Structure formats: C-alpha cells, structure tokens
Amino acid sequence: MSNPPLTIRKAAVLGAGVMGAQIAAHLANCGVPVVLFDLPAKVGDPDGIVRKALAGLARLDPAPFAAKDLAAYVDVAHYGRDLDRLAGCDLVIEAIAERLDWKRDLYAKVAPHLAPHAILATNTSGLSLAALADALPAAVRPRFCGVHFFNPPRYMHLVELIAAPGTDASLLDRLETFLVTTLGKGVVRAKDTPNFIANRVGVFSIVATMLHTQRFGLAFDVVDALTGPAIGRPKSASFRTVDVVGLDTTAHVIGTMRDTLPDDPWHAHFGVPPVLAALVAKGALGQKSGAGFYRKQGREIQVLDPAAGDYRPAEGAVADEVAEILKVRDPGERLGRLRASGHPQARLLWAVFRDVFHYAAHHLAAVADNARDVDLAIRWGFGWRQGPFETWQAAGWSRVAGWIAEDVAAGRALADVPLPAWVAGERVRAAGGVHTPRGSYAPAADAFHGRSTLPVYERQLRPDLVLGERSDAGTTVFETEAVRMWHLGDDVAIVSFRTKKHTVSEGVLDGVLRACDEAERGFAGLVIWQPDEPFSLGADLSGIAPAAAAGAWDTIEAVVRKFQQTSLRLRSCLVPTVAAVRGMALGGSCEFILHCDRTVAAMESYIGLVEAGVGLLPGGGGCKELALRAHLESRRGAAGSQVDMLPVLRSYFQQVATAAVAKSALEAKAMGYLRPSDVVVANGWEVLYVAKAQARALAEAGYRPPLPARAIAAAGRTGIATLQMMLVNMRDGGFVSPHDFEIGLAIARVMCGGDVDAGSLVDEAWLIELERAEFMRLLRNPKTQARIAHTLATGKPLRN
C-alpha cells in the first residue's frame, strides 16, 4: 500500500488549558486514549494542574465528553516526570499558550522523547509554523504541522490543517483522513500566514463590527440583534461571541494581527478597541469571568452601557424599518436596500458586509488555495450560514463589486486599497462569481479548483456544499409532498422526509409504508436519511390539534394506529431497515429508530422520547419497544437465568416520563435508545455512506426480520405500583406537576403491561393496543390539549 492509513493507538496533548483539555476529551470521545500533560504543580499533588482541568470539564456546558465514563480514558501526566510516556504516543498535539518562545522551549524538551513515527502538531491559532519548526530537530520536521481546532473542539466542525516548510505531504494527507473520519472534522488546508483563514477573516469581521458600532453610535445588544440569526449568523452574534471566546483571547488575536501584519492595508484598524482593552484590564473577560460585554444578574441578562459605565437590561432589537429590509427574499435587493438606507442599523450592516467582502477578496490568494476554503472555514469555525464569498455571489457578484469599488473611491470603506484584479477578471465575471459546479476560484492559478480527491471524501455521498456546487441527486423511485424515495444507482434505497423539520405527518407514514413495499420488490435494503438536520422533530402536532379540538377521536386514533403499523412495518420489512441519524431525533422519529434493524448515528445526535412534554406518551410503538427491551435485558443474567426486570424498566420509564434526551449518540446507547450493535460515527456527513454499508452487510448475511415477541413477561400491577410510588415522591417533592403525574401513570401502565399479574406473559400486539388506548385517553384530557396548543404557539413546553 503506497499511502497506508495512520495508526493512532494513543495520543498525547501538551497543555491542559481550556483548549488542550477539551481536545483531549474529544480524542477520548472518538476512541483514542490520551495522555494529558501540563507543568507539575508547585504545591500539593504534582498532577494537580491536569486533575483540576479535567474536573473543570465536568462543569462545562455543553459537555466536552460525549459520555461521562470517557474521562477515564484521559491519563494525567506532567513534564517533570512523564516525558518518557510520549514514546508510546502516535500523535502529540501541543496546545499551550500562544507564546512562540514557550512553544519552542517545550519542543526542545519533548522532541527527544517522541517515537520515530509520531506526528507532532501544534494547535496554535495563528503563530508561524515556520518559526516553530525551526526549534525542532531535522528528523522531526517532516512530521510537524499545524492542527488548529476551534472552541469548543467537540462541537465546532472546523480544523485548519497547516503545513510547515518541511512537512511530509503524504503524512498530511493521512492526517487529514484521520481528522475527517476518526475525529469527525471538516478539514480546511490553510497557508502558513498569521491567524490562518478563519480567524483572519472572522476576527476581522468582529473588528469591523466593533469599529462600525462606535461609528454609528449603536448599543452592543442592538448590534447583536442585527448580526445574529437575522443575517444567518449564530445567536451569539458579535459581542456575545467575544464574551464566549474570551475578551482576553480576542484581544490577543487582534494583537497578533497588529504585530504580524504590518503591511496589511487594514493595519491601522488592528488596535484593540478601547472598550475591549478597558474590560480586559479590569478582569471582565466574558463568560469565564462572569462579565464582559454582558453579565447575568439573577435571571436578567444585562449589557454594558459604556456611556454610563455600568450595565443595564439587554433589550436590543432590530428596528422595524431594517427588519422589513431583512425580510426581502432576493439577496441582491436586500443588500442594495441596506446600502441605500439612511438608518444607522442598516448602514452598519452594509458597512460590515462590504468591509468583510473587501478584506476576504484582498487576502484570498495569501491565506487559502481557493474561495471554497474560506467560505467553509468561516461556516464551520464561526457558524455562519453562508461564507463571505457565498453571500457576495448570491447578491450578484459584479453588482456588489461595483458597490464596493464606489465606497472605496468615496472613502467610506475601512481601507482605500482597490479590489484585486481577479474580482472583475474574465473567468470570475463569466462564472458569475467564485463558486461553480466544477470548483471554486483559486487566484494563484487563475482557475477553478475542485474538491479534494482524497479517498476519505468518497465517504461523504452528500458533502456540505457551497453556493453553486452540485451533488448527485440520485434517481427517484417515487415522490410525494411528504417523502421522496430514491437511490444512488445501487441496490440500497433511501427515503427522506420533505416536511418542515422532517416532522412525521400522515403523509410521511404513508410514504414510509410505501417505501417498505417498494424496497421489498426491488432493493436489498432501505435507509431513512434526511439531507439536512434535524433527523426529525417527531410527530406533526399541527395535524393533531385541530382534530382534537373538533373531537374527531376516531380519525386521530386511525392515524395513531397507522403510526404504530409503520413502526412495526420497519421491523417486519423483508429487507433490512437502517436509520441514518444526525442532529435531533425526537418523539415519533425516535420510535422509528427503535424499530429499524440498525441505526447509524453521528456522534452529535440527540435522541429521545419527548412526548410527555406535550402531555402524551410515545404512541408509535415506543412504550411497547422499551417494555420488550426491558424483558430481553432481564433475561441476560448469569447462564441465561432470569433477573429482576424492574430496575431496567424503571430506568426506561424515568427517561420517558421526564422526556429525557440523550446529549450524544454514545449517551443514547447508555440510555438504551441505541443498541450495542448500532454504529456511532464521528462525522455526520458520513452517516449515509455507513448506513448503506450496514444495510448491504445485513442483506449479504441472509437477512430475515425478527419474529414478533409472543411471550413478554409483564411487570403488571406490582410494577405499576412501584412506578406510581416513584411518581408520588416526585409529585410531593415538587419535581412534577399533577398532570405530569397522570402522564407518568399512563406510561407506567403501558410499560408494565396493564392490569395483569406480575410475570404474566403478553405479546407485542397486547402492548400496542394498550399503548394506543392510553395515548387516546391522555389526548382527550384538556390539560394535554393545552400543552399541545402552547407548544405550537410558542415552541416551548407548558407545565400544568
């Protein structure tokens, strides 16, 4: 094999700070044991620094570990005693503070202890790889590179991969494969320039926003209302993002730009803004210190008012006039109206868009190979819905370029440098922008470059596309308003939902039933997969509410029966059924997962039966299935002997009654929503590929559907009484409402098999009928109807 895959049996992380500890946690999430190093503590336990860092991870939200027990796979170490442990590590990631001298000193210490094949990677956010490599022995330099994770490492998709001058190119390709599939990352190759790609452009965007905030006299919370979801950016927007990242970290990155980019045409603006410097000076560093641009007082979020020198309630909102502009669907018209408006909010938005477009275009050739790399880096690293070049191109490339040129000539832009010649060049002008189906523009080559041809990307059957790209849409088997069944030219069919948030409507039920029929006639397997997140938010309540209000109980019950039949059909289909999950999979979609033969879930899948939150119980076979699983698990005692099923049943019951949702696919396994045989993949863009492979493997093994269970031991009245006492304690302790109590009791009756003696044998049909009856009884309750109405109106649960 000319370019074999990397063998990473163990890794080490140097530095147990905020990033280092979380990188170690993510390696453990992905099945890579880690040794986490830091300095020996000056007093007490020599490993105290690392132990304190690991203890701190348990308090972070969102959690760095995908399952609590994974912390056991991070070993503690310190430089004074344990450097010889590096010899057993295949990958060593340095993540200490952003000081060139400190990093070089550390390299001198660790280099003699590295295994001859080990990769040494720095997590620097923008220091020179060439300068760092100079501190390494010649034998190590081919195995040295930059691997820049974004915070928090578990959740942020981006990793920038940067070659040092002597890095072995083939090793970099193999490392990229490891990062993509094993760690689940979106890799962008960056050039060895200060702050690389995402921070170079993203932090400039923050700098420009800060400058224009002051220029237009707008409050921080108003700017955040403008620069968040209103324009396709994260809820943290601008100043909240700085609070999350850390004001000191932001100031450092801006300072790096100032110190290392003296010839940048925007260099005059790279000073740390006075308000930011003042906050850092007094220790207001953002979220980690409790105050920054924002702080929380009790339940109230407050924002800094620089004029008053104090905080006030955060109430910033988009002005009605600007909100109307932002509702315009055509991107070009929307941007043009922002530019033409005299409102300060609109003027700020246009100014930030313009200056970011200008900056990204000017530096594209220096920081990246092509425009796609910049856009994906910003999307994956900063959470923007579109990158700067995508936004520009969607609004009309030449028209926007003209507006930028006019503003530069008029002195309104932050820099007076003209746009680079390629912006109006023949190739880009003819293509209508930098992104085309054949690739994205690379200024150095004056050509459009396609995506990487590394074999790992063959696993992404539907990659994360930029504007103008196309992927194989497949061949349609049938299509309705609710579902599409299709294939990619092979023997595994795919069914995807077309409903909003992929909710399960009656049309979806009909479509899945038909897809099972079609799969049996002409395919080896059937995969349920959605082209984007979420997997599904569950049953479509908007169809239930009006029918319940009209008292159409027979109609509703017929739909519930069809839901149950659909779940059972997934179980009894003569070809294997596989759920390919990423993102949220709630309620009824979780019931589909429970009934498929196999589930392939991305690490970041959030799975749960949440029906109790709207006053119902899982009515699509979910209660039945968990009762069956409790029965099966209770028979896995020593030598196959029966053990008490109530502890297992109690755990399942508590999850359903409290609408608990797994916070990762690994946690879903621990909760029993996924089985031990189900597959967890780190990269969500690979789930379809792996799901198809699983379906084909089951088919190749001579698949036959499991036979319906005919002898399920019921917990009966004894089990109901036990679970009822649990509910009484929760109600009397104020943990559940009176209606929660009634919902929990209904769930208990179903999961325990109803009014029968403990140990009575029932079948799946019995549990299905009981489940449907209790579902309908709850639905008739006015309090449940009130919960459904409230959730539909507000998107939030009602406790009544």
PDB file of N, CA and C in Angstrom, residues 461 474-475 477 485-495 515 518-519 522-529 575-578 580 687-700:
ATOM      1  N   LEU A 461     -21.222  11.035   0.687  1.00  0.00           N
ATOM      2  CA  LEU A 461     -22.048  10.935  -0.515  1.00  0.00           C
ATOM      3  C   LEU A 461     -22.778  12.238  -0.791  1.00  0.00           C
ATOM      4  N   GLY A 474     -29.390  11.600  -7.207  1.00  0.00           N
ATOM      5  CA  GLY A 474     -29.911  10.248  -7.213  1.00  0.00           C
ATOM      6  C   GLY A 474     -31.091  10.087  -8.155  1.00  0.00           C
ATOM      7  N   THR A 475     -31.620   8.871  -8.205  1.00  0.00           N
ATOM      8  CA  THR A 475     -32.752   8.532  -9.063  1.00  0.00           C
ATOM      9  C   THR A 475     -33.988   8.337  -8.201  1.00  0.00           C
ATOM     10  N   VAL A 477     -37.442   7.002  -6.974  1.00  0.00           N
ATOM     11  CA  VAL A 477     -38.336   5.848  -7.108  1.00  0.00           C
ATOM     12  C   VAL A 477     -39.777   6.336  -7.076  1.00  0.00           C
ATOM     13  N   MET A 485     -38.512   8.773  -2.119  1.00  0.00           N
ATOM     14  CA  MET A 485     -37.727   7.537  -2.101  1.00  0.00           C
ATOM     15  C   MET A 485     -36.823   7.559  -3.327  1.00  0.00           C
ATOM     16  N   TRP A 486     -35.533   7.272  -3.127  1.00  0.00           N
ATOM     17  CA  TRP A 486     -34.569   7.418  -4.201  1.00  0.00           C
ATOM     18  C   TRP A 486     -33.390   6.479  -3.975  1.00  0.00           C
ATOM     19  N   HIS A 487     -32.487   6.442  -4.930  1.00  0.00           N
ATOM     20  CA  HIS A 487     -31.284   5.622  -4.785  1.00  0.00           C
ATOM     21  C   HIS A 487     -30.154   6.268  -5.570  1.00  0.00           C
ATOM     22  N   LEU A 488     -28.947   5.797  -5.313  1.00  0.00           N
ATOM     23  CA  LEU A 488     -27.750   6.329  -5.963  1.00  0.00           C
ATOM     24  C   LEU A 488     -27.188   5.342  -6.971  1.00  0.00           C
ATOM     25  N   GLY A 489     -28.091   4.655  -7.679  1.00  0.00           N
ATOM     26  CA  GLY A 489     -27.672   3.748  -8.728  1.00  0.00           C
ATOM     27  C   GLY A 489     -27.252   2.385  -8.236  1.00  0.00           C
ATOM     28  N   ASP A 490     -27.609   2.054  -6.997  1.00  0.00           N
ATOM     29  CA  ASP A 490     -27.261   0.738  -6.470  1.00  0.00           C
ATOM     30  C   ASP A 490     -28.500   0.089  -5.867  1.00  0.00           C
ATOM     31  N   ASP A 491     -28.286  -0.926  -5.016  1.00  0.00           N
ATOM     32  CA  ASP A 491     -29.401  -1.728  -4.535  1.00  0.00           C
ATOM     33  C   ASP A 491     -29.894  -1.336  -3.147  1.00  0.00           C
ATOM     34  N   VAL A 492     -29.474  -0.191  -2.633  1.00  0.00           N
ATOM     35  CA  VAL A 492     -29.971   0.284  -1.341  1.00  0.00           C
ATOM     36  C   VAL A 492     -30.814   1.537  -1.573  1.00  0.00           C
ATOM     37  N   ALA A 493     -32.078   1.470  -1.187  1.00  0.00           N
ATOM     38  CA  ALA A 493     -32.986   2.604  -1.361  1.00  0.00           C
ATOM     39  C   ALA A 493     -32.891   3.538  -0.151  1.00  0.00           C
ATOM     40  N   ILE A 494     -33.227   4.798  -0.386  1.00  0.00           N
ATOM     41  CA  ILE A 494     -33.185   5.826   0.659  1.00  0.00           C
ATOM     42  C   ILE A 494     -34.539   6.520   0.672  1.00  0.00           C
ATOM     43  N   VAL A 495     -35.076   6.745   1.848  1.00  0.00           N
ATOM     44  CA  VAL A 495     -36.307   7.523   1.960  1.00  0.00           C
ATOM     45  C   VAL A 495     -36.016   8.743   2.825  1.00  0.00           C
ATOM     46  N   ALA A 515     -42.584   2.918   0.928  1.00  0.00           N
ATOM     47  CA  ALA A 515     -41.157   2.686   0.706  1.00  0.00           C
ATOM     48  C   ALA A 515     -40.768   1.269   1.114  1.00  0.00           C
ATOM     49  N   GLU A 518     -41.900  -0.944  -1.697  1.00  0.00           N
ATOM     50  CA  GLU A 518     -41.027  -0.793  -2.861  1.00  0.00           C
ATOM     51  C   GLU A 518     -39.667  -1.455  -2.608  1.00  0.00           C
ATOM     52  N   ALA A 519     -39.141  -1.304  -1.388  1.00  0.00           N
ATOM     53  CA  ALA A 519     -37.839  -1.879  -1.072  1.00  0.00           C
ATOM     54  C   ALA A 519     -37.885  -3.401  -1.172  1.00  0.00           C
ATOM     55  N   GLY A 522     -37.672  -4.422  -4.938  1.00  0.00           N
ATOM     56  CA  GLY A 522     -36.556  -4.194  -5.848  1.00  0.00           C
ATOM     57  C   GLY A 522     -35.235  -3.781  -5.243  1.00  0.00           C
ATOM     58  N   PHE A 523     -35.087  -3.862  -3.907  1.00  0.00           N
ATOM     59  CA  PHE A 523     -33.845  -3.390  -3.295  1.00  0.00           C
ATOM     60  C   PHE A 523     -33.368  -4.365  -2.228  1.00  0.00           C
ATOM     61  N   ALA A 524     -32.102  -4.230  -1.878  1.00  0.00           N
ATOM     62  CA  ALA A 524     -31.511  -5.086  -0.843  1.00  0.00           C
ATOM     63  C   ALA A 524     -31.667  -4.502   0.546  1.00  0.00           C
ATOM     64  N   GLY A 525     -31.946  -3.205   0.634  1.00  0.00           N
ATOM     65  CA  GLY A 525     -32.080  -2.558   1.936  1.00  0.00           C
ATOM     66  C   GLY A 525     -32.731  -1.204   1.803  1.00  0.00           C
ATOM     67  N   LEU A 526     -33.168  -0.639   2.943  1.00  0.00           N
ATOM     68  CA  LEU A 526     -33.828   0.664   2.972  1.00  0.00           C
ATOM     69  C   LEU A 526     -33.230   1.497   4.093  1.00  0.00           C
ATOM     70  N   VAL A 527     -32.794   2.720   3.747  1.00  0.00           N
ATOM     71  CA  VAL A 527     -32.202   3.647   4.710  1.00  0.00           C
ATOM     72  C   VAL A 527     -33.118   4.863   4.853  1.00  0.00           C
ATOM     73  N   ILE A 528     -33.379   5.276   6.100  1.00  0.00           N
ATOM     74  CA  ILE A 528     -34.074   6.546   6.355  1.00  0.00           C
ATOM     75  C   ILE A 528     -33.003   7.588   6.642  1.00  0.00           C
ATOM     76  N   TRP A 529     -32.952   8.618   5.816  1.00  0.00           N
ATOM     77  CA  TRP A 529     -31.906   9.650   5.930  1.00  0.00           C
ATOM     78  C   TRP A 529     -32.467  10.982   5.465  1.00  0.00           C
ATOM     79  N   VAL A 575     -36.492  -6.651   3.890  1.00  0.00           N
ATOM     80  CA  VAL A 575     -35.120  -6.184   3.673  1.00  0.00           C
ATOM     81  C   VAL A 575     -34.708  -5.377   4.899  1.00  0.00           C
ATOM     82  N   PRO A 576     -33.424  -5.319   5.212  1.00  0.00           N
ATOM     83  CA  PRO A 576     -33.003  -4.591   6.411  1.00  0.00           C
ATOM     84  C   PRO A 576     -33.308  -3.098   6.310  1.00  0.00           C
ATOM     85  N   THR A 577     -33.772  -2.535   7.428  1.00  0.00           N
ATOM     86  CA  THR A 577     -34.055  -1.104   7.505  1.00  0.00           C
ATOM     87  C   THR A 577     -33.033  -0.455   8.438  1.00  0.00           C
ATOM     88  N   VAL A 578     -32.480   0.669   7.994  1.00  0.00           N
ATOM     89  CA  VAL A 578     -31.420   1.344   8.746  1.00  0.00           C
ATOM     90  C   VAL A 578     -31.775   2.818   8.880  1.00  0.00           C
ATOM     91  N   ALA A 580     -30.367   6.447   9.480  1.00  0.00           N
ATOM     92  CA  ALA A 580     -29.116   7.209   9.399  1.00  0.00           C
ATOM     93  C   ALA A 580     -29.369   8.571  10.037  1.00  0.00           C
ATOM     94  N   VAL A 687     -22.725   9.542   7.607  1.00  0.00           N
ATOM     95  CA  VAL A 687     -23.723   8.585   8.101  1.00  0.00           C
ATOM     96  C   VAL A 687     -24.439   7.860   6.962  1.00  0.00           C
ATOM     97  N   LEU A 688     -24.703   8.538   5.861  1.00  0.00           N
ATOM     98  CA  LEU A 688     -25.404   7.882   4.763  1.00  0.00           C
ATOM     99  C   LEU A 688     -24.542   6.761   4.174  1.00  0.00           C
ATOM    100  N   TYR A 689     -23.273   7.037   3.962  1.00  0.00           N
ATOM    101  CA  TYR A 689     -22.355   6.032   3.430  1.00  0.00           C
ATOM    102  C   TYR A 689     -22.308   4.806   4.342  1.00  0.00           C
ATOM    103  N   VAL A 690     -22.141   5.034   5.635  1.00  0.00           N
ATOM    104  CA  VAL A 690     -22.028   3.920   6.581  1.00  0.00           C
ATOM    105  C   VAL A 690     -23.362   3.190   6.705  1.00  0.00           C
ATOM    106  N   ALA A 691     -24.466   3.929   6.683  1.00  0.00           N
ATOM    107  CA  ALA A 691     -25.782   3.300   6.788  1.00  0.00           C
ATOM    108  C   ALA A 691     -26.044   2.381   5.599  1.00  0.00           C
ATOM    109  N   LYS A 692     -25.681   2.828   4.422  1.00  0.00           N
ATOM    110  CA  LYS A 692     -25.850   1.974   3.246  1.00  0.00           C
ATOM    111  C   LYS A 692     -24.986   0.716   3.358  1.00  0.00           C
ATOM    112  N   ALA A 693     -23.776   0.882   3.867  1.00  0.00           N
ATOM    113  CA  ALA A 693     -22.890  -0.273   4.038  1.00  0.00           C
ATOM    114  C   ALA A 693     -23.464  -1.257   5.055  1.00  0.00           C
ATOM    115  N   GLN A 694     -24.070  -0.733   6.113  1.00  0.00           N
ATOM    116  CA  GLN A 694     -24.686  -1.593   7.120  1.00  0.00           C
ATOM    117  C   GLN A 694     -25.877  -2.350   6.535  1.00  0.00           C
ATOM    118  N   ALA A 695     -26.701  -1.655   5.756  1.00  0.00           N
ATOM    119  CA  ALA A 695     -27.860  -2.316   5.135  1.00  0.00           C
ATOM    120  C   ALA A 695     -27.390  -3.431   4.204  1.00  0.00           C
ATOM    121  N   ARG A 696     -26.354  -3.141   3.437  1.00  0.00           N
ATOM    122  CA  ARG A 696     -25.857  -4.138   2.488  1.00  0.00           C
ATOM    123  C   ARG A 696     -25.232  -5.327   3.222  1.00  0.00           C
ATOM    124  N   ALA A 697     -24.533  -5.062   4.333  1.00  0.00           N
ATOM    125  CA  ALA A 697     -23.923  -6.152   5.092  1.00  0.00           C
ATOM    126  C   ALA A 697     -24.992  -7.063   5.691  1.00  0.00           C
ATOM    127  N   LEU A 698     -26.074  -6.470   6.198  1.00  0.00           N
ATOM    128  CA  LEU A 698     -27.164  -7.294   6.740  1.00  0.00           C
ATOM    129  C   LEU A 698     -27.789  -8.144   5.627  1.00  0.00           C
ATOM    130  N   ALA A 699     -27.969  -7.526   4.463  1.00  0.00           N
ATOM    131  CA  ALA A 699     -28.554  -8.266   3.339  1.00  0.00           C
ATOM    132  C   ALA A 699     -27.635  -9.406   2.907  1.00  0.00           C
ATOM    133  N   GLU A 700     -26.339  -9.143   2.855  1.00  0.00           N
ATOM    134  CA  GLU A 700     -25.380 -10.166   2.437  1.00  0.00           C
ATOM    135  C   GLU A 700     -25.353 -11.334   3.415  1.00  0.00           C
TER     136      GLU A 700
END
